[in-house]
Amino acid sequence: MLNNSVESEKKMAEVETALNSDGPIIQAKDVSVFYGEKQALFDVNLDFEKNQVTSLIGPSGCGKSTFLRCINRMNDLVDIARVKGEIIIANQDIYAKDVDVVALRAHVGMVFQKPNPFPKSIYDNVAYGPRIHKTVSTKDEMDYVVERSLKRAGLWDEVSDRLDQPGNGLSGGQQQRLCIARAIAIEPQVVLMDEPCSALDPIATAVVEELIDELRERFTIIIVTHSMQQAARVSQKTAFFHLGNLVEHGDTDQIFTNPQDDRTENYITGRIG
Amino acid sequence: MTNPFSTEAAGLQGRHNAETIFKLSGLTAIVCAIGFLVFMVGSIAWTGSGALRESHVQLSIDLGPEKVDPSNVEAASYQTIVRDALKERFPEVTNRRDRRKLYGLLSPDAALELEQYVLDNPSVVGGVADIWLLASDDLDIYLKGDVKTELDESRRKFSDLEIGLADSLVQEGQTRRQFNTRFFTNGDSREPELAGILSSLIGSFFSLLVCFVISFPMGVCAAIYLEEFAKKNRVSEFIEVNINNLAAVPSIVFGLLGLAIFLNFFGLPRSSPLVGGMVLALMTLPTIIIASRAALRAVPPSIREAALGIGASKIQTTFHHVAPLALPGMLTGAIVGMARALGETAPLLMIGMVAFIADVPKGILDSATALPVQIFLWADAPQRAFEEKTSAAIIVLLLFLVLMNLLAVLLRRKFERRF
């Protein structure tokens, strides 16, 4: 048992160094996803750079959310889902047998489409991650982590005087920023966002987009979005999915101004999708 | 010009008629249902209210030194004292058979009551005192006006002689009626005027306690496992179908199962609330599992995703987030299940909780009976006076059922969350 923990600590250290080195932080190799008999994703190969925002765009049902959920293995929750291929984070295939999803998700956080704060206080929402991963030990440290996370999520000024109020009592945009604060409280390397603004009004969306840009300094962000304008605004890289295939990926400017594939062009000009 | 929107427009009349007929039939159904309910509860309450009053007879009782030794009060024969007092009050009754009827006007417990009274009030010893004593069930019924005096004497239990004696007592103002506390503080008895529901109430309480302690944790754990952890495959489907089927199994079957396993195989004490509670737990378990699963399913998946997304393990997700949110629903289901168990008679008959139990059980291993079984026993008893006791016990049972369901509703209101 002791041996094990020493080994796992060693491994963690390895992961940390690998994560901090340069080069692509995530590499997807021939990733295919099946829901039962139906194949939803076909041999996707895609690299993600560190400290960049990558947008996954495409029409509904094109597999972009499915792909995003492969990166922190949320697809494990779907009984009939089956993933083929490799996703390599920090030189480690996350679909290998010895990978614990709990440890993986501590490094790859996620923000969902609908704001889903826990029905607990704002403080407890943010503190939950550090608490279960035991990354902080004292109350003061926890206070600090909560404050830092809320500040990074741009929510501190609005809620600092009511941390003990329930998180569901906030407005939609505030709730989503609370969810972001919750995700970054455990200092993941990667933050996955699944249409984080689709349930928000334009003003709240603008705040969250601004926040995403700021978060890029510390985290690698992958965002699924339906709004091409949003992709153009927040991301440096864009990948276009269509019918389960990765059609094209590259710098956002290039995708939007000079797409190589007809399907991409048709999509961004509004002819399909 | 005709109005195109007029109610006489083609085809509209038929549709309106259909709607009116449907509304009317629905309304009739509801009125009928409410009528039946009011009639049922009303008639039970009417009959049962009688059991809440008891009759007393006043006698002047000679407690002189030749009857009660002041230095040894307990040694006196109070039975004789009471009978002497009756004989003195009605000197005209001389015949042996008539005397017996005379003595029958008072409850067999009257002597004991007198002794208690004398022990509590030692000052009455040595003189003649006017003391109120409990009337027998037959006199009580007559005083409540429930004896059909117009019937031929041979067709009623309360004879003309007794009617004469009773009327004389009433004329002299030597009868009174008061609230019957005995009904709530006594156990069962062969004498209707002494019978109470306390022993069966306590028996029911112990049984339900055992039932809850067993079925709630087990049901909740089973539901959590099936809903959150078990893979959805043939086996879990099979289990689910069977749980749903078990909820519909007649309760007497569970009684037979309890008889075979708990009593005959494990040799647990017969008639005890322990076994009763275990049998009721078997019966309640499917209900609790089904309700708990529904409560767990009502917790939005986004909460699970949120917890799993920041790296909570499955068990942390379940016990930190999902189960607490589902708990009110689970408790509601459990209370509804308990309410059903409280009203259950058949399985308890099978394991011997139908015995005549006069003593209040002191623990889950004592012999006991349950409230619905007590009702069954009283309904079966030959004495007229048990009729009103039966109804009164039913009222108590209904009251507890209403209270439990009310508690369930309140819990749901208080803790229900909207997502």
XYZ file of C-alpha atoms in Angstrom, chain B residues 4-419:
416
model
C -68.667 32.953 -38.634
C -67.582 32.674 -34.990
C -71.083 32.005 -33.656
C -71.568 29.108 -31.289
C -74.061 27.683 -33.777
C -71.287 27.172 -36.309
C -71.388 23.805 -37.968
C -70.114 20.911 -35.894
C -69.352 22.964 -32.790
C -72.492 21.915 -30.926
C -71.462 18.269 -30.956
C -68.040 19.063 -29.576
C -69.481 21.199 -26.803
C -71.897 18.445 -25.882
C -69.102 15.901 -25.667
C -67.168 18.218 -23.377
C -70.159 18.878 -21.123
C -70.992 15.186 -20.823
C -67.413 14.342 -19.940
C -67.197 17.094 -17.334
C -70.497 16.045 -15.796
C -69.548 12.388 -15.558
C -66.212 13.319 -14.006
C -67.944 15.537 -11.488
C -70.440 12.789 -10.645
C -67.628 10.355 -10.044
C -65.912 12.749 -7.648
C -69.125 13.547 -5.795
C -69.843 9.814 -5.430
C -66.326 9.132 -4.164
C -66.488 11.950 -1.626
C -69.947 10.817 -0.573
C -68.789 7.284 0.099
C -65.781 8.538 2.024
C -67.848 10.876 4.180
C -70.396 8.138 4.806
C -67.720 5.632 5.790
C -65.761 7.927 8.082
C -68.958 9.418 9.465
C -70.505 6.084 10.375
C -67.306 4.837 11.955
C -66.901 8.038 13.930
C -70.560 7.904 15.020
C -70.251 4.347 16.287
C -66.788 4.844 17.679
C -67.578 7.967 19.636
C -69.552 5.798 22.081
C -66.391 4.019 23.142
C -64.947 7.282 24.368
C -67.553 7.507 27.131
C -68.049 5.086 29.989
C -70.782 4.799 32.585
C -70.409 4.795 36.333
C -72.833 3.841 39.068
C -72.909 5.514 42.455
C -73.385 3.289 45.472
C -73.280 4.082 49.131
C -70.778 1.581 50.390
C -70.406 0.490 53.949
C -66.731 0.488 54.884
C -67.360 0.031 58.577
C -64.912 -1.792 60.837
C -66.703 -5.113 60.465
C -66.076 -4.970 56.674
C -62.661 -3.338 56.472
C -60.050 -3.690 59.130
C -58.539 -0.185 59.403
C -55.135 -1.644 60.322
C -55.146 -4.037 57.379
C -57.113 -2.430 54.575
C -55.867 -4.774 51.885
C -57.161 -7.882 53.534
C -60.813 -6.942 53.101
C -62.980 -8.730 50.534
C -64.012 -5.844 48.322
C -66.004 -8.141 46.075
C -68.296 -8.898 48.998
C -68.443 -5.260 50.014
C -69.574 -4.224 46.552
C -72.149 -6.989 46.393
C -73.469 -6.099 49.841
C -73.790 -2.502 48.717
C -75.792 -3.594 45.675
C -78.006 -5.842 47.796
C -78.618 -2.963 50.168
C -79.472 -0.617 47.297
C -81.937 -3.117 45.816
C -83.306 -5.132 48.765
C -86.220 -6.264 46.605
C -83.919 -8.558 44.584
C -83.780 -11.805 46.498
C -83.795 -14.553 43.937
C -80.364 -16.107 43.277
C -80.598 -15.709 39.518
C -81.807 -12.136 39.809
C -79.011 -11.415 42.274
C -76.498 -12.509 39.679
C -78.053 -10.090 37.213
C -77.858 -7.396 39.852
C -74.154 -8.036 40.389
C -73.723 -7.968 36.629
C -74.637 -4.306 36.531
C -71.142 -3.516 37.701
C -67.911 -4.353 35.965
C -65.925 -7.249 37.448
C -63.231 -4.649 37.934
C -65.394 -2.566 40.252
C -64.110 -4.407 43.336
C -60.513 -3.761 42.371
C -61.339 -0.155 41.698
C -62.940 0.179 45.071
C -59.879 -1.303 46.734
C -57.684 1.170 44.902
C -59.984 3.997 45.910
C -59.865 2.954 49.545
C -56.079 2.651 49.484
C -55.830 6.117 47.953
C -58.343 7.647 50.362
C -57.841 5.906 53.742
C -60.140 8.453 55.418
C -63.255 6.739 54.026
C -62.556 3.607 56.054
C -64.827 3.189 59.017
C -67.898 4.915 57.616
C -70.338 4.837 54.738
C -69.188 6.532 51.569
C -70.863 7.330 48.234
C -68.494 5.977 45.642
C -68.705 5.872 41.839
C -67.986 2.437 40.388
C -67.542 1.335 36.781
C -70.679 -0.050 35.143
C -70.659 -3.258 33.136
C -70.772 -3.150 29.342
C -74.438 -4.218 29.261
C -75.557 -1.435 31.571
C -73.345 0.991 29.678
C -75.051 0.110 26.407
C -78.477 0.491 27.998
C -77.572 3.872 29.439
C -76.350 4.997 26.014
C -79.803 4.106 24.704
C -78.617 1.329 22.423
C -80.859 -1.436 23.832
C -84.022 -2.050 21.848
C -86.503 -2.218 24.751
C -89.434 -2.788 22.418
C -88.079 -6.245 21.571
C -89.384 -9.286 23.388
C -87.355 -10.016 26.519
C -86.196 -13.364 25.184
C -84.608 -11.673 22.207
C -82.368 -9.307 24.075
C -79.624 -9.795 26.572
C -80.610 -6.983 28.916
C -83.673 -8.388 30.744
C -86.668 -6.480 32.033
C -85.379 -6.851 35.555
C -82.092 -5.234 34.653
C -83.924 -2.450 32.829
C -85.941 -1.818 35.951
C -82.832 -1.691 38.121
C -81.058 0.604 35.683
C -84.037 2.958 35.443
C -84.171 3.169 39.214
C -80.491 4.103 39.345
C -81.013 6.748 36.689
C -83.985 8.191 38.541
C -81.982 8.570 41.706
C -79.202 10.261 39.776
C -76.884 7.429 40.612
C -75.457 7.044 37.148
C -73.099 9.282 35.242
C -71.074 9.183 32.071
C -67.563 10.447 31.675
C -64.626 10.387 29.279
C -63.133 6.924 28.906
C -59.405 7.152 29.565
C -59.264 3.395 30.073
C -59.570 2.961 26.317
C -56.176 4.570 25.883
C -54.415 3.256 28.976
C -55.536 -0.383 29.123
C -54.545 -3.428 27.193
C -57.023 -5.824 25.709
C -59.586 -7.444 27.996
C -62.414 -9.958 27.808
C -64.636 -7.310 29.391
C -65.468 -4.650 26.807
C -65.676 -1.872 29.406
C -62.081 -2.603 30.409
C -60.587 -3.199 26.980
C -58.156 -0.620 25.620
C -55.822 -0.165 22.727
C -52.593 0.591 24.558
C -51.041 -2.864 24.221
C -51.808 -3.114 20.529
C -50.665 0.443 19.935
C -47.335 -0.260 21.592
C -47.132 -3.538 19.679
C -47.690 -1.672 16.434
C -45.106 0.908 17.429
C -42.444 -1.725 18.134
C -43.281 -3.586 14.931
C -43.019 -0.439 12.845
C -39.777 0.497 14.558
C -38.248 -2.861 13.662
C -39.738 -2.591 10.182
C -38.236 0.854 9.616
C -34.825 -0.001 11.043
C -34.590 -2.993 8.736
C -36.300 -1.853 5.573
C -35.167 1.760 5.269
C -31.386 1.264 5.203
C -31.711 -1.919 3.187
C -34.147 -0.390 0.722
C -32.116 2.777 0.287
C -28.869 0.861 -0.196
C -30.497 -1.462 -2.720
C -31.980 1.495 -4.589
C -28.675 3.379 -4.644
C -26.826 0.333 -5.859
C -29.351 -0.468 -8.581
C -29.713 3.118 -9.721
C -26.157 4.421 -9.459
C -23.754 1.525 -9.579
C -25.273 -1.531 -11.238
C -24.639 -1.980 -14.930
C -27.832 -1.911 -16.932
C -28.052 -5.411 -18.301
C -30.280 -8.470 -18.306
C -29.631 -9.269 -14.657
C -30.439 -5.792 -13.347
C -33.510 -5.693 -15.549
C -34.605 -9.042 -14.147
C -34.102 -7.764 -10.611
C -36.048 -4.609 -11.360
C -39.008 -6.522 -12.786
C -39.026 -8.792 -9.767
C -38.942 -5.926 -7.288
C -41.931 -4.410 -9.029
C -43.676 -7.767 -8.872
C -42.883 -8.199 -5.180
C -44.604 -4.892 -4.443
C -47.799 -6.414 -5.778
C -47.581 -9.731 -3.920
C -50.465 -10.214 -1.435
C -49.198 -9.453 2.017
C -50.334 -12.756 3.492
C -47.687 -14.443 1.370
C -45.028 -12.508 3.240
C -46.647 -13.717 6.444
C -46.293 -17.316 5.318
C -42.682 -16.651 4.379
C -42.048 -15.161 7.815
C -43.700 -18.146 9.461
C -41.554 -20.573 7.504
C -38.248 -18.738 7.859
C -38.242 -16.573 10.966
C -40.321 -18.801 13.216
C -39.799 -22.335 11.995
C -36.248 -22.098 10.705
C -34.615 -19.472 12.901
C -36.884 -20.112 15.866
C -37.477 -16.482 16.725
C -40.104 -15.791 19.406
C -43.642 -16.236 18.120
C -46.072 -13.291 18.278
C -43.227 -10.858 18.909
C -42.961 -7.398 17.334
C -39.474 -8.412 16.204
C -40.835 -11.025 13.826
C -43.832 -8.863 12.980
C -41.523 -6.005 12.067
C -39.322 -8.304 9.997
C -42.308 -9.596 8.053
C -43.592 -6.066 7.522
C -40.084 -5.065 6.434
C -40.164 -7.770 3.759
C -43.443 -6.339 2.601
C -42.333 -2.683 2.714
C -38.948 -3.257 1.105
C -40.141 -3.231 -2.526
C -42.160 -0.069 -1.896
C -39.156 1.705 -0.408
C -36.832 0.524 -3.163
C -39.204 1.706 -5.870
C -39.778 5.091 -4.192
C -36.056 5.562 -3.535
C -35.151 4.732 -7.099
C -37.701 7.225 -8.336
C -36.234 9.843 -5.988
C -32.710 9.100 -7.231
C -33.848 9.270 -10.822
C -35.379 12.676 -10.135
C -31.957 14.086 -9.219
C -30.827 15.779 -12.429
C -27.887 14.116 -14.201
C -26.186 17.504 -14.337
C -25.446 17.214 -10.614
C -23.710 13.871 -11.159
C -21.778 15.282 -14.104
C -20.734 18.300 -12.077
C -19.300 16.149 -9.314
C -17.706 13.587 -11.617
C -16.342 16.407 -13.780
C -14.186 17.742 -10.978
C -12.893 14.302 -10.161
C -15.217 13.021 -7.482
C -15.343 9.259 -7.409
C -18.595 7.476 -7.999
C -19.200 6.907 -4.330
C -18.367 10.516 -3.440
C -20.747 11.725 -6.118
C -23.466 9.483 -4.810
C -23.110 10.165 -1.116
C -22.099 13.830 -1.214
C -24.576 14.996 -3.810
C -27.105 12.566 -5.191
C -28.292 10.742 -2.077
C -28.796 13.900 0.036
C -30.920 15.393 -2.734
C -32.956 12.210 -3.012
C -33.341 11.725 0.738
C -36.650 13.601 1.153
C -38.146 11.496 -1.609
C -36.786 8.353 -0.020
C -38.169 9.303 3.385
C -41.537 10.084 1.879
C -41.580 6.688 0.230
C -40.562 5.053 3.481
C -43.311 6.805 5.447
C -45.929 5.829 2.898
C -44.615 2.269 3.100
C -44.746 2.405 6.904
C -48.316 3.678 6.749
C -49.203 0.668 4.648
C -47.412 -1.611 7.089
C -49.279 -0.038 10.000
C -52.599 -1.029 8.466
C -51.499 -4.547 7.594
C -53.256 -7.455 9.327
C -52.868 -10.564 7.239
C -49.110 -11.225 7.552
C -49.291 -10.668 11.305
C -51.987 -13.320 11.633
C -49.608 -15.839 10.106
C -46.897 -15.255 12.668
C -49.166 -15.408 15.676
C -49.622 -11.762 16.535
C -53.341 -12.511 16.652
C -53.186 -13.871 20.194
C -55.098 -12.327 23.087
C -52.510 -10.036 24.634
C -53.636 -8.080 27.673
C -50.204 -6.927 28.818
C -48.437 -3.990 27.289
C -45.296 -5.319 25.584
C -42.091 -4.017 27.116
C -39.779 -4.838 24.245
C -39.575 -6.286 20.795
C -39.330 -9.836 22.111
C -42.522 -9.785 24.210
C -45.709 -11.203 22.841
C -47.763 -8.453 21.300
C -50.531 -7.689 18.926
C -50.935 -4.841 16.489
C -53.648 -2.237 16.114
C -55.255 -3.641 12.950
C -55.154 -7.131 14.435
C -56.798 -5.782 17.579
C -59.544 -4.348 15.405
C -59.925 -7.727 13.750
C -60.116 -9.444 17.144
C -62.698 -7.026 18.517
C -64.776 -7.195 15.373
C -64.843 -10.937 15.945
C -65.782 -10.730 19.640
C -69.361 -11.716 20.608
C -70.150 -8.874 23.035
C -72.212 -6.007 21.645
C -70.031 -3.443 23.372
C -67.014 -4.401 21.283
C -68.763 -2.930 18.270
C -68.069 0.605 19.378
C -64.583 -0.343 20.538
C -63.859 -1.655 17.057
C -64.953 1.600 15.485
C -62.993 3.665 17.978
C -59.859 1.627 17.301
C -60.391 2.121 13.570
C -60.577 5.870 14.175
C -57.279 5.752 16.052
C -55.723 3.742 13.231
C -57.026 6.153 10.594
C -55.749 9.047 12.656
C -52.250 7.611 12.703
C -52.401 6.910 8.972
C -53.474 10.478 8.266
C -50.719 11.786 10.516
C -48.070 9.698 8.789
C -49.208 10.740 5.347
C -49.335 14.333 6.487
C -45.761 14.002 7.700
C -44.768 12.651 4.301
C -46.421 15.577 2.547
C -44.800 18.089 4.898
C -41.366 16.524 4.429
C -41.780 16.674 0.693
C -42.895 20.302 0.820
C -40.078 21.335 3.098
C -37.173 19.659 1.383
C -38.325 19.560 -2.181
C -35.874 21.344 -4.458
C -36.474 22.687 -7.879
C -33.730 22.448 -10.426
